[in-house]
Coordinates of C-alpha atoms in Angstrom, one line a residue:
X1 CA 0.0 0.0 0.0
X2 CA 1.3 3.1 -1.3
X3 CA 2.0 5.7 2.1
X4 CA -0.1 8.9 2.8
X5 CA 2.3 11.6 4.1
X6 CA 1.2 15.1 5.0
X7 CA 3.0 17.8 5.9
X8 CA 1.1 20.5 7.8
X9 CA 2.9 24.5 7.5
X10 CA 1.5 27.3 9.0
X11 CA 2.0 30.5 6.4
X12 CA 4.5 33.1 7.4
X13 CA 4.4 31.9 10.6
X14 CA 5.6 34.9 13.1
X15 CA 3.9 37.4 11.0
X16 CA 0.4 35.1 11.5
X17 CA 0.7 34.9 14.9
X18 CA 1.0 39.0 14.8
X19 CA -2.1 39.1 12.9
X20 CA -4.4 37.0 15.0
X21 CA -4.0 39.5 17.4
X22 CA -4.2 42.5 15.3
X23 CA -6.3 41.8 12.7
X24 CA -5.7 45.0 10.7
X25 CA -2.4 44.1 10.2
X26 CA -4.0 41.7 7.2
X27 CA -3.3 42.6 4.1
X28 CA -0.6 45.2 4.9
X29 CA 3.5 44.9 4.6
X30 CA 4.6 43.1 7.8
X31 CA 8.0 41.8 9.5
X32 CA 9.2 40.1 12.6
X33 CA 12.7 41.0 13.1
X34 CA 15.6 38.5 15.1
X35 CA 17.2 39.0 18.3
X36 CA 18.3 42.6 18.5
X37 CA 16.0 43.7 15.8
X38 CA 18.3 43.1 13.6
X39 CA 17.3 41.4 10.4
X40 CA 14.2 40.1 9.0
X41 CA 13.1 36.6 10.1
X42 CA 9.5 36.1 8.9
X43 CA 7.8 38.3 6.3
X44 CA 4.2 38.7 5.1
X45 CA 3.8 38.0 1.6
X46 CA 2.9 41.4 0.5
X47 CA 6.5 42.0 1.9
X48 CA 8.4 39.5 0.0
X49 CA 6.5 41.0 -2.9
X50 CA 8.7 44.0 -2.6
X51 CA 12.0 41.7 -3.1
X52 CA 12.7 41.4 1.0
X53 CA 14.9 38.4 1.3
X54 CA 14.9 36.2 4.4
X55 CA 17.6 37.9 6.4
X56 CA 17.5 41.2 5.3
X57 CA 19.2 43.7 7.7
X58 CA 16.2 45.8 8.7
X59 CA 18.7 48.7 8.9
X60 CA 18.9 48.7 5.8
X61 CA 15.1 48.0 5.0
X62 CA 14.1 51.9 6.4
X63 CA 14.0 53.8 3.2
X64 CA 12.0 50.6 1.9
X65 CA 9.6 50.6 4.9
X66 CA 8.9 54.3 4.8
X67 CA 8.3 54.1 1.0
X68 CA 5.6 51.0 1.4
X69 CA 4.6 51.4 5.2
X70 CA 6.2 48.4 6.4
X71 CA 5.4 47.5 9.7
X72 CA 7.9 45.6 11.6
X73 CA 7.8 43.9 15.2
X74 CA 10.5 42.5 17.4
X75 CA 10.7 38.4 18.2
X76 CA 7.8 37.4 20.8
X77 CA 8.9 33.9 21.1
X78 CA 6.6 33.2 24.0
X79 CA 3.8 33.8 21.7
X80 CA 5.1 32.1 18.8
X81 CA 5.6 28.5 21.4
X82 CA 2.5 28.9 22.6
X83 CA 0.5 29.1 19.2
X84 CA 2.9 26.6 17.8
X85 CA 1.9 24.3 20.9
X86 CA -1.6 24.9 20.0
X87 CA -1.5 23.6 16.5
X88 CA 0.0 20.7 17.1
X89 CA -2.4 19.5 19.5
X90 CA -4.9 20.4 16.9
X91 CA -3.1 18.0 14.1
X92 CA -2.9 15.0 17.0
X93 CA -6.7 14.9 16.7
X94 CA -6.2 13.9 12.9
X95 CA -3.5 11.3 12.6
X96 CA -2.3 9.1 15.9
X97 CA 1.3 9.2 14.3
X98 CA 2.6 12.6 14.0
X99 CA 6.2 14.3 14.0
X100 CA 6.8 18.0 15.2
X101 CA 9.3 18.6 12.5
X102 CA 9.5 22.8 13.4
X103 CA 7.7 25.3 15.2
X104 CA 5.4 25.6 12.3
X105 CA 5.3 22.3 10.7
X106 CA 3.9 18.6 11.4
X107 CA 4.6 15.7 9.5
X108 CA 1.2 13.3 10.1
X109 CA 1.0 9.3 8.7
X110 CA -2.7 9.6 6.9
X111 CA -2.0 5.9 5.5
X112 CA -4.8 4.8 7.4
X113 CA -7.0 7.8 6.2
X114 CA -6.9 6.4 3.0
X115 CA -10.5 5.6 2.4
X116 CA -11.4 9.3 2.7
X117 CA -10.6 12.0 0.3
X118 CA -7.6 13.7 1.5
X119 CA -7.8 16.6 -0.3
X120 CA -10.8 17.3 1.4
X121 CA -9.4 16.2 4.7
X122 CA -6.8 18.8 4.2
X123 CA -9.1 21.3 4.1
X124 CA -10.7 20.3 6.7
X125 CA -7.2 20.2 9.1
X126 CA -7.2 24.1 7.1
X127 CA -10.8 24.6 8.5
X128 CA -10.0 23.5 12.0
X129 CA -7.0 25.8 12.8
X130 CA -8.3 29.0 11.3
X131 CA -11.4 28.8 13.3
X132 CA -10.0 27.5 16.8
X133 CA -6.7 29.3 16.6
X134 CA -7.1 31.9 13.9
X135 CA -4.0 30.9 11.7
X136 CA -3.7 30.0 7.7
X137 CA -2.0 26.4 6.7
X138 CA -1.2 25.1 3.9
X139 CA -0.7 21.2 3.5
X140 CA 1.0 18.6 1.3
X141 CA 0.5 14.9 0.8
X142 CA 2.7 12.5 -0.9
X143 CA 4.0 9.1 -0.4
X144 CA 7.6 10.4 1.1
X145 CA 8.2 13.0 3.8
X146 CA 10.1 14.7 0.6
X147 CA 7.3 14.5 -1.5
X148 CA 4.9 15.8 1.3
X149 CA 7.6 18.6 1.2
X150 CA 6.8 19.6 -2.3
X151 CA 3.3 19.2 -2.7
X152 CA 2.8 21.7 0.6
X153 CA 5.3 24.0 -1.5
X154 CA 3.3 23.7 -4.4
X155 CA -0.2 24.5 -2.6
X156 CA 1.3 27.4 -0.9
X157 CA 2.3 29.1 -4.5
X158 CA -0.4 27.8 -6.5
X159 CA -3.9 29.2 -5.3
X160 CA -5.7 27.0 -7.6
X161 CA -5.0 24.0 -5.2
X162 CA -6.9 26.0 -2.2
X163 CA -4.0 25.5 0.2
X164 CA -4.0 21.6 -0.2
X165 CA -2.1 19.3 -2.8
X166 CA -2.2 15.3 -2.9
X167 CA 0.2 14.2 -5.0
X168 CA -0.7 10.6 -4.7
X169 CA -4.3 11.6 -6.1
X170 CA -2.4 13.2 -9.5
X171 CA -1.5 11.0 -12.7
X172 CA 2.5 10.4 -12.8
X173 CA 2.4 12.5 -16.0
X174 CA 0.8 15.6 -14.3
X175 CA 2.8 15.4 -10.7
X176 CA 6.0 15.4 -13.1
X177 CA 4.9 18.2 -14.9
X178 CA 4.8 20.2 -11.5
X179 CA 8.0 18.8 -10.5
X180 CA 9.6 20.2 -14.1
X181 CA 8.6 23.7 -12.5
X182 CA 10.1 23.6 -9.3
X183 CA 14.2 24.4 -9.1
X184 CA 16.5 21.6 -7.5
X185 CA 16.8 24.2 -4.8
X186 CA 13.6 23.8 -4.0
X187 CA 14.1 20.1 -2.8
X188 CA 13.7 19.4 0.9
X189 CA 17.7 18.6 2.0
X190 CA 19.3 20.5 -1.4
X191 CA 19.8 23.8 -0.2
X192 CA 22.0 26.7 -1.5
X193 CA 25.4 24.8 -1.6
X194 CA 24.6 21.7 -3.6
X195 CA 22.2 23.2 -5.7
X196 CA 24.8 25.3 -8.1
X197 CA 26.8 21.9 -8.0
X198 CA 23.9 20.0 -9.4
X199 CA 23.1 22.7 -12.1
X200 CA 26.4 22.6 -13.0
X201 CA 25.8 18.3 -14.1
X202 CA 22.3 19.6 -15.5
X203 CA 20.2 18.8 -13.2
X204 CA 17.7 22.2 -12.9
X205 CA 14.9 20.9 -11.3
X206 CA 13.1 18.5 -8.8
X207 CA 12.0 16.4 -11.8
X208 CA 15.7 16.1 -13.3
X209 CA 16.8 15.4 -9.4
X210 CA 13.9 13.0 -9.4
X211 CA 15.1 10.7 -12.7
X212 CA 18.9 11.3 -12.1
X213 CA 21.0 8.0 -10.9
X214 CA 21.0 7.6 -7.2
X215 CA 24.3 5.8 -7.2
X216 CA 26.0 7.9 -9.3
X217 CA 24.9 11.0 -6.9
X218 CA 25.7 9.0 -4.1
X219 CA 29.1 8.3 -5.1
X220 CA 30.0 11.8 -5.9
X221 CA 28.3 13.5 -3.2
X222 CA 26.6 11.6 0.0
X223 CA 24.5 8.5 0.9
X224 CA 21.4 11.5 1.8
X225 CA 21.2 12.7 -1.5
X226 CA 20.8 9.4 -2.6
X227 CA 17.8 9.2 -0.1
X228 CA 16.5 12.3 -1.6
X229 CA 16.5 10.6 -5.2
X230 CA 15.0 7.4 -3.9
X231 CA 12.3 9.8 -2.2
X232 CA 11.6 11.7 -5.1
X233 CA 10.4 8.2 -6.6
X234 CA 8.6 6.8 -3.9
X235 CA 10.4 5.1 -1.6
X236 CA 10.5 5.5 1.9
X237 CA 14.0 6.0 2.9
X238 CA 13.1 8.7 6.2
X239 CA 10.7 7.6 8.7
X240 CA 8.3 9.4 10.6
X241 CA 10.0 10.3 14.5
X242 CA 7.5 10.3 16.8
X243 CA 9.1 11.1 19.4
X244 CA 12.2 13.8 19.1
X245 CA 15.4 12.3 19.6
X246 CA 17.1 13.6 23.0
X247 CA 19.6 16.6 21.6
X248 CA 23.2 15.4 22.6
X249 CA 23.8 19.2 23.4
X250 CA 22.2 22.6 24.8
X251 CA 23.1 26.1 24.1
X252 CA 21.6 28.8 25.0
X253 CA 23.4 32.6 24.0
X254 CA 22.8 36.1 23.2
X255 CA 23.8 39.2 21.9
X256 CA 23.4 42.0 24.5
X257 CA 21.1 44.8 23.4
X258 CA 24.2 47.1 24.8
X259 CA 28.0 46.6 25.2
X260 CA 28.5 45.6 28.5
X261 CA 31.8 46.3 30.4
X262 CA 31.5 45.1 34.1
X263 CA 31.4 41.3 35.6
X264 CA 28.0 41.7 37.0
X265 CA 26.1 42.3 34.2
X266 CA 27.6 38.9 32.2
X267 CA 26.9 37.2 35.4
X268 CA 23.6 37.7 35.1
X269 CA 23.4 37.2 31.6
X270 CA 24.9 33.7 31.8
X271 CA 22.5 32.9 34.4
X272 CA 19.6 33.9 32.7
X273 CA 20.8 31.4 29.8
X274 CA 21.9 28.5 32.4
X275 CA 18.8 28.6 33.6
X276 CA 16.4 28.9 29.8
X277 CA 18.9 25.8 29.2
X278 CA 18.8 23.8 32.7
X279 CA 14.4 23.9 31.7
X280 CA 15.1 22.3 28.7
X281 CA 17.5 19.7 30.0
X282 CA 14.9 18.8 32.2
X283 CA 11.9 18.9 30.3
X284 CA 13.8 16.0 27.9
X285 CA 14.7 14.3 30.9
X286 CA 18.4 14.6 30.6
X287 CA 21.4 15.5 33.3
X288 CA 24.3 17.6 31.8
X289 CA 28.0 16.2 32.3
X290 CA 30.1 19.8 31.8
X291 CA 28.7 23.3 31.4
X292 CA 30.9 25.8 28.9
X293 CA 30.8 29.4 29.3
X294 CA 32.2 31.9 26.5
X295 CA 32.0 35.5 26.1
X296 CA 33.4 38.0 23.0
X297 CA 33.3 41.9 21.8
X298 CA 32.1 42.5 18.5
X299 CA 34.0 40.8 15.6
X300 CA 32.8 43.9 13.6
X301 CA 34.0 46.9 15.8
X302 CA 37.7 47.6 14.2
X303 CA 37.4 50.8 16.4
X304 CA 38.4 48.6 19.7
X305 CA 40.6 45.6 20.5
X306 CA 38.6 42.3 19.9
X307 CA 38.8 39.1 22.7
X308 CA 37.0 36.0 22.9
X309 CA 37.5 33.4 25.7
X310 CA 35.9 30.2 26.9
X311 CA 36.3 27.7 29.1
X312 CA 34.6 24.0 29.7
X313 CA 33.7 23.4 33.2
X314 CA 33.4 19.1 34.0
X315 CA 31.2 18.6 37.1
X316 CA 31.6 15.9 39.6
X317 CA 28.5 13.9 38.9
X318 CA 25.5 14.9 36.1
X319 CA 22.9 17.0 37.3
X320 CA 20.1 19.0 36.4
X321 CA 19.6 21.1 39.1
X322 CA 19.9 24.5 38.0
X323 CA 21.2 26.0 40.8
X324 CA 24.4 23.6 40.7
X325 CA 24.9 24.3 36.6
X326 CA 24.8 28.4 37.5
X327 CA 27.4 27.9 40.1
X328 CA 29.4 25.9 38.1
X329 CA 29.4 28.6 35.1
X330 CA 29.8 31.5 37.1
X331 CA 32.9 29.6 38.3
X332 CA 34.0 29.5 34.8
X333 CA 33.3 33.2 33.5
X334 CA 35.1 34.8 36.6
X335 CA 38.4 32.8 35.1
X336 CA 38.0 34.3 31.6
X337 CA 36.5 37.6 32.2
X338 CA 38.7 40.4 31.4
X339 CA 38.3 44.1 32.3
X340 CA 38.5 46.7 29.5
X341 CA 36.7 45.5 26.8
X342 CA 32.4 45.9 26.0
X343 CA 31.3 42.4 25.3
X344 CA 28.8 42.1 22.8
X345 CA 27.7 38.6 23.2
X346 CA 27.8 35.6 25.7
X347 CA 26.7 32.2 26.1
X348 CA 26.6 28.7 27.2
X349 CA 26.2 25.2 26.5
X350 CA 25.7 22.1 28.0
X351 CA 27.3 18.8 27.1
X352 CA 28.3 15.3 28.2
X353 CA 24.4 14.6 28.2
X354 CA 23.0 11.6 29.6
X355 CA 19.3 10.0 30.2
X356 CA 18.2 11.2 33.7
X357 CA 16.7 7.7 34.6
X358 CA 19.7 5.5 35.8
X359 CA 22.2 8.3 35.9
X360 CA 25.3 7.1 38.0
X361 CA 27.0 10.0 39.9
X362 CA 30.8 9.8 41.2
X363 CA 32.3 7.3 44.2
X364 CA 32.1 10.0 46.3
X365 CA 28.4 11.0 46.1
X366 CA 24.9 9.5 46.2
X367 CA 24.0 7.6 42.9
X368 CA 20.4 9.1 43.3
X369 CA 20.0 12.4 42.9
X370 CA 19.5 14.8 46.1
X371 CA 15.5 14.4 46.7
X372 CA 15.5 17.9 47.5
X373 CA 16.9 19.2 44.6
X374 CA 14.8 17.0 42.9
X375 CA 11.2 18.5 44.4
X376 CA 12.7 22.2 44.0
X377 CA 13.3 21.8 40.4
X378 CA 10.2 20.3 39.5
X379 CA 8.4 23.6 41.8
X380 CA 10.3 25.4 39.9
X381 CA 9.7 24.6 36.1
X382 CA 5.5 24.3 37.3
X383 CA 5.6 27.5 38.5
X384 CA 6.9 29.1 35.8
X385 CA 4.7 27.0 33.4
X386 CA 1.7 28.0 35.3
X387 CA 2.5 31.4 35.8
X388 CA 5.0 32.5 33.1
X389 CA 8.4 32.1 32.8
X390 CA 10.5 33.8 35.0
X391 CA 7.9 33.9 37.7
X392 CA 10.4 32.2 39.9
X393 CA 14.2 32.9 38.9
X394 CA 17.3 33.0 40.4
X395 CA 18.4 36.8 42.1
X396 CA 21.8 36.2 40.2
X397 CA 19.9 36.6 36.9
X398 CA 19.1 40.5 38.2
X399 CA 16.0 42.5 37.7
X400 CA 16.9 45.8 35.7
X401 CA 18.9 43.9 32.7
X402 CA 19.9 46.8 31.0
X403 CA 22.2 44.5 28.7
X404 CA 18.7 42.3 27.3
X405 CA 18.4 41.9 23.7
X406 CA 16.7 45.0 22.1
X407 CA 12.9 44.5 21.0
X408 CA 11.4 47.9 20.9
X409 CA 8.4 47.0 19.3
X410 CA 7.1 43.7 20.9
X411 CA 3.6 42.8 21.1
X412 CA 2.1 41.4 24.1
X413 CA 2.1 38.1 25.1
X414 CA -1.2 37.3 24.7
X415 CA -1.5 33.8 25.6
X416 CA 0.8 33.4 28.2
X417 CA 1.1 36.6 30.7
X418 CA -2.3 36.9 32.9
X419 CA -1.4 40.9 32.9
X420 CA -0.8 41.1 29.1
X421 CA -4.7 39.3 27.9
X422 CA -6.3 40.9 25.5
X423 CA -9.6 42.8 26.7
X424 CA -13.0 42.7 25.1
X425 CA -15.0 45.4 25.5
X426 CA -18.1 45.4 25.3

């Protein structure tokens, strides 16, 4: 039995989310700007209509914006987990085997749908998450995760197709045709470096990809583009993961809003990221081995003396608790902190991961970890899930943070801050 795959995108995600909350923001030029509000990271389509590319420094984007009234808005990431969250519990009510691939986009096995029309039951997934959580998807069906790829890239660009397009329903003559149509760039795992290599042998397109010699291309390049080939044509060569794989390491790192100067402001900068990555040790069940601290001035500042340092901090037994990892890297940055220079960025990561069930800790402490420790940590993380994060933090993290990330034109956080709700008045 040939496999159902869909994959499930939300459209311009970030800018959606802006616009469920602000409805006249539809129709108009919109951006959501990266950490800093530096460049653009999500853009309405009326935007990328005026040539924005993905990236694009906004600084350099102000004669544009003034010109067309662009409207831009700084990262709300709390928003952006919190709708994403709601979608996917959304698609779980339509396939029992789903993949979170991204914060916008599910993979679900339909295989056993197969007796309804799935065109019509991707509209109805469409239906479903406009009207409970206001936001536009488009989604793609095909017998590989690859394929699903392009058939959601074809319903997104092609309005004929009404936001949904099952490949498996076309003839092999007409799903070639739109494969002919779509560059090799296009193609779920190409990307921008192996695409110019592979028009350089002739292969333009997703349909020459799809009819080129898998072990020719494996040979000269890798076994995954071979896997793309075989995809291309059908055959399953990536499975659906159910369940994320545990990530083998954590980092969590800024760039300041300011230059900061003095040790007290990167201590509490590094704590504030300890403790954003000590939550999601935890929440994947994990217990760190060594913590790694670094700090550095601006690369791009010729006007004043450039350093960089880090250092890798092994602890005596894995842990999660957050208080311990904090400790541990504050430790670390008062050995390669140096006075004089205005840091621009610092972070840290943690490494040397392990499964928390079973975790062995050194001859000279307890195997099991300290019960204490234990019941604050798990206070801690359902506090702040309850309440909002940051609710309960550490006093080493401060309170002014003069040195956060810029976002001077945030909107609320609707979803997830009692204080910041959206009112109906009546």
């Amino acid at each position: 039995m040939r496999r159902s795959i869909a994959l499930v995108d939300v459209n311009n995600f970030y800018v959606s989310c802006e616009r469920v909350f602000n409805p006249e923001l539809e129709g108009k030029p919109v951006v959501v700007l990266s950490n800093n509000d530096g460049c653009a990271i999500a853009r309405s389509n009326e935007v990328k209509a005026l040539g924005v590319k993905m990236g694009d420094p906004w600084f350099k984007l102000k004669d544009l914006a003034r010109q067309h009234g662009i409207i831009a808005y700084s990262s709300n990431y709390a928003l952006y987990a919190d709708m994403s969250n709601r979608v996917m519990e959304i698609l779980r009510q339509f396939s029992p085997q789903q993949e979170v691939y991204s914060i916008d986009e599910s993979f679900l096995d339909l295989t056993g749908f197969q007796y309804r029309n799935l065109t019509d039951y991707g509209l109805q997934i469409r239906r479903r998450i406009k009207q409970w959580v206001g936001l536009p998807v488009c989604v793609g069906v095909g017998a590989t995760k690859t394929l699903a790829k392009l058939a959601n890239h074809i319903a997104k660009k092609n309005t004929q197709f009404n936001g949904v397009c099952d490949s498996n329903a076309m003839p092999d003559d007409e799903w070639d045709s739109w494969l002919s149509r779509i560059e090799v760039g296009e193609v779920w795992g190409i990307g921008r470096r192996l695409a110019p290599q592979l028009s350089d042998m002739g292969i333009l397109s997703a349909l020459d990809l799809k009819q080129a010699d898998p072990a020719t291309l494996r040979n000269q390049f890798s076994v995954v583009l071979e896997k793309t080939i075989r995809e291309l044509n059908g055959i399953i060569c990536i499975e659906l993961e159910e369940m994320a794989p545990p990530k083998k390491q954590i980092v969590s790192s800024r760039s300041f809003g300011i230059y900061v100067s003095d040790l007290e402001s990167l201590q509490e900068s590094v704590t504030l990221y300890m403790s954003r990555a000590a939550e999601k040790l935890r929440r994947q069940q994990s217990y760190a081995g060594s913590v790694h601290v670094f700090i550095r001035t601006s690369p791009h500042n010729p006007k004043e003396p450039y350093y960089a340092n880090s250092l890798t901090i092994p602890l005596p037994s894995p842990t999660d608790d957050t208080m311990k990892l904090v400790r541990a890297t504050l430790w670390g940055l008062r050995r390669i902190y140096k006075p004089g220079y205005r840091y621009q960025k610092a972070g840290v990561m943690l490494s040397e991961l392990v499964p928390a069930e079973g975790c062995q800790g050194d001859l000279f402490s307890a195997t099991q970890p300290d019960s204490k420790s234990v019941k604050l940590m798990e206070a801690l993380d359902r506090i702040n899930r309850s309440m909002g994060r940051q609710t309960v933090k550490l006093g080493s993290e401060g309170f002014r943070q003069p040195w956060k990330m810029k976002q001077g034109n945030k909107s609320p956080c609707y979803t997830t801050r009692w204080l910041e709700m959206p009112i109906a008045h009546t």
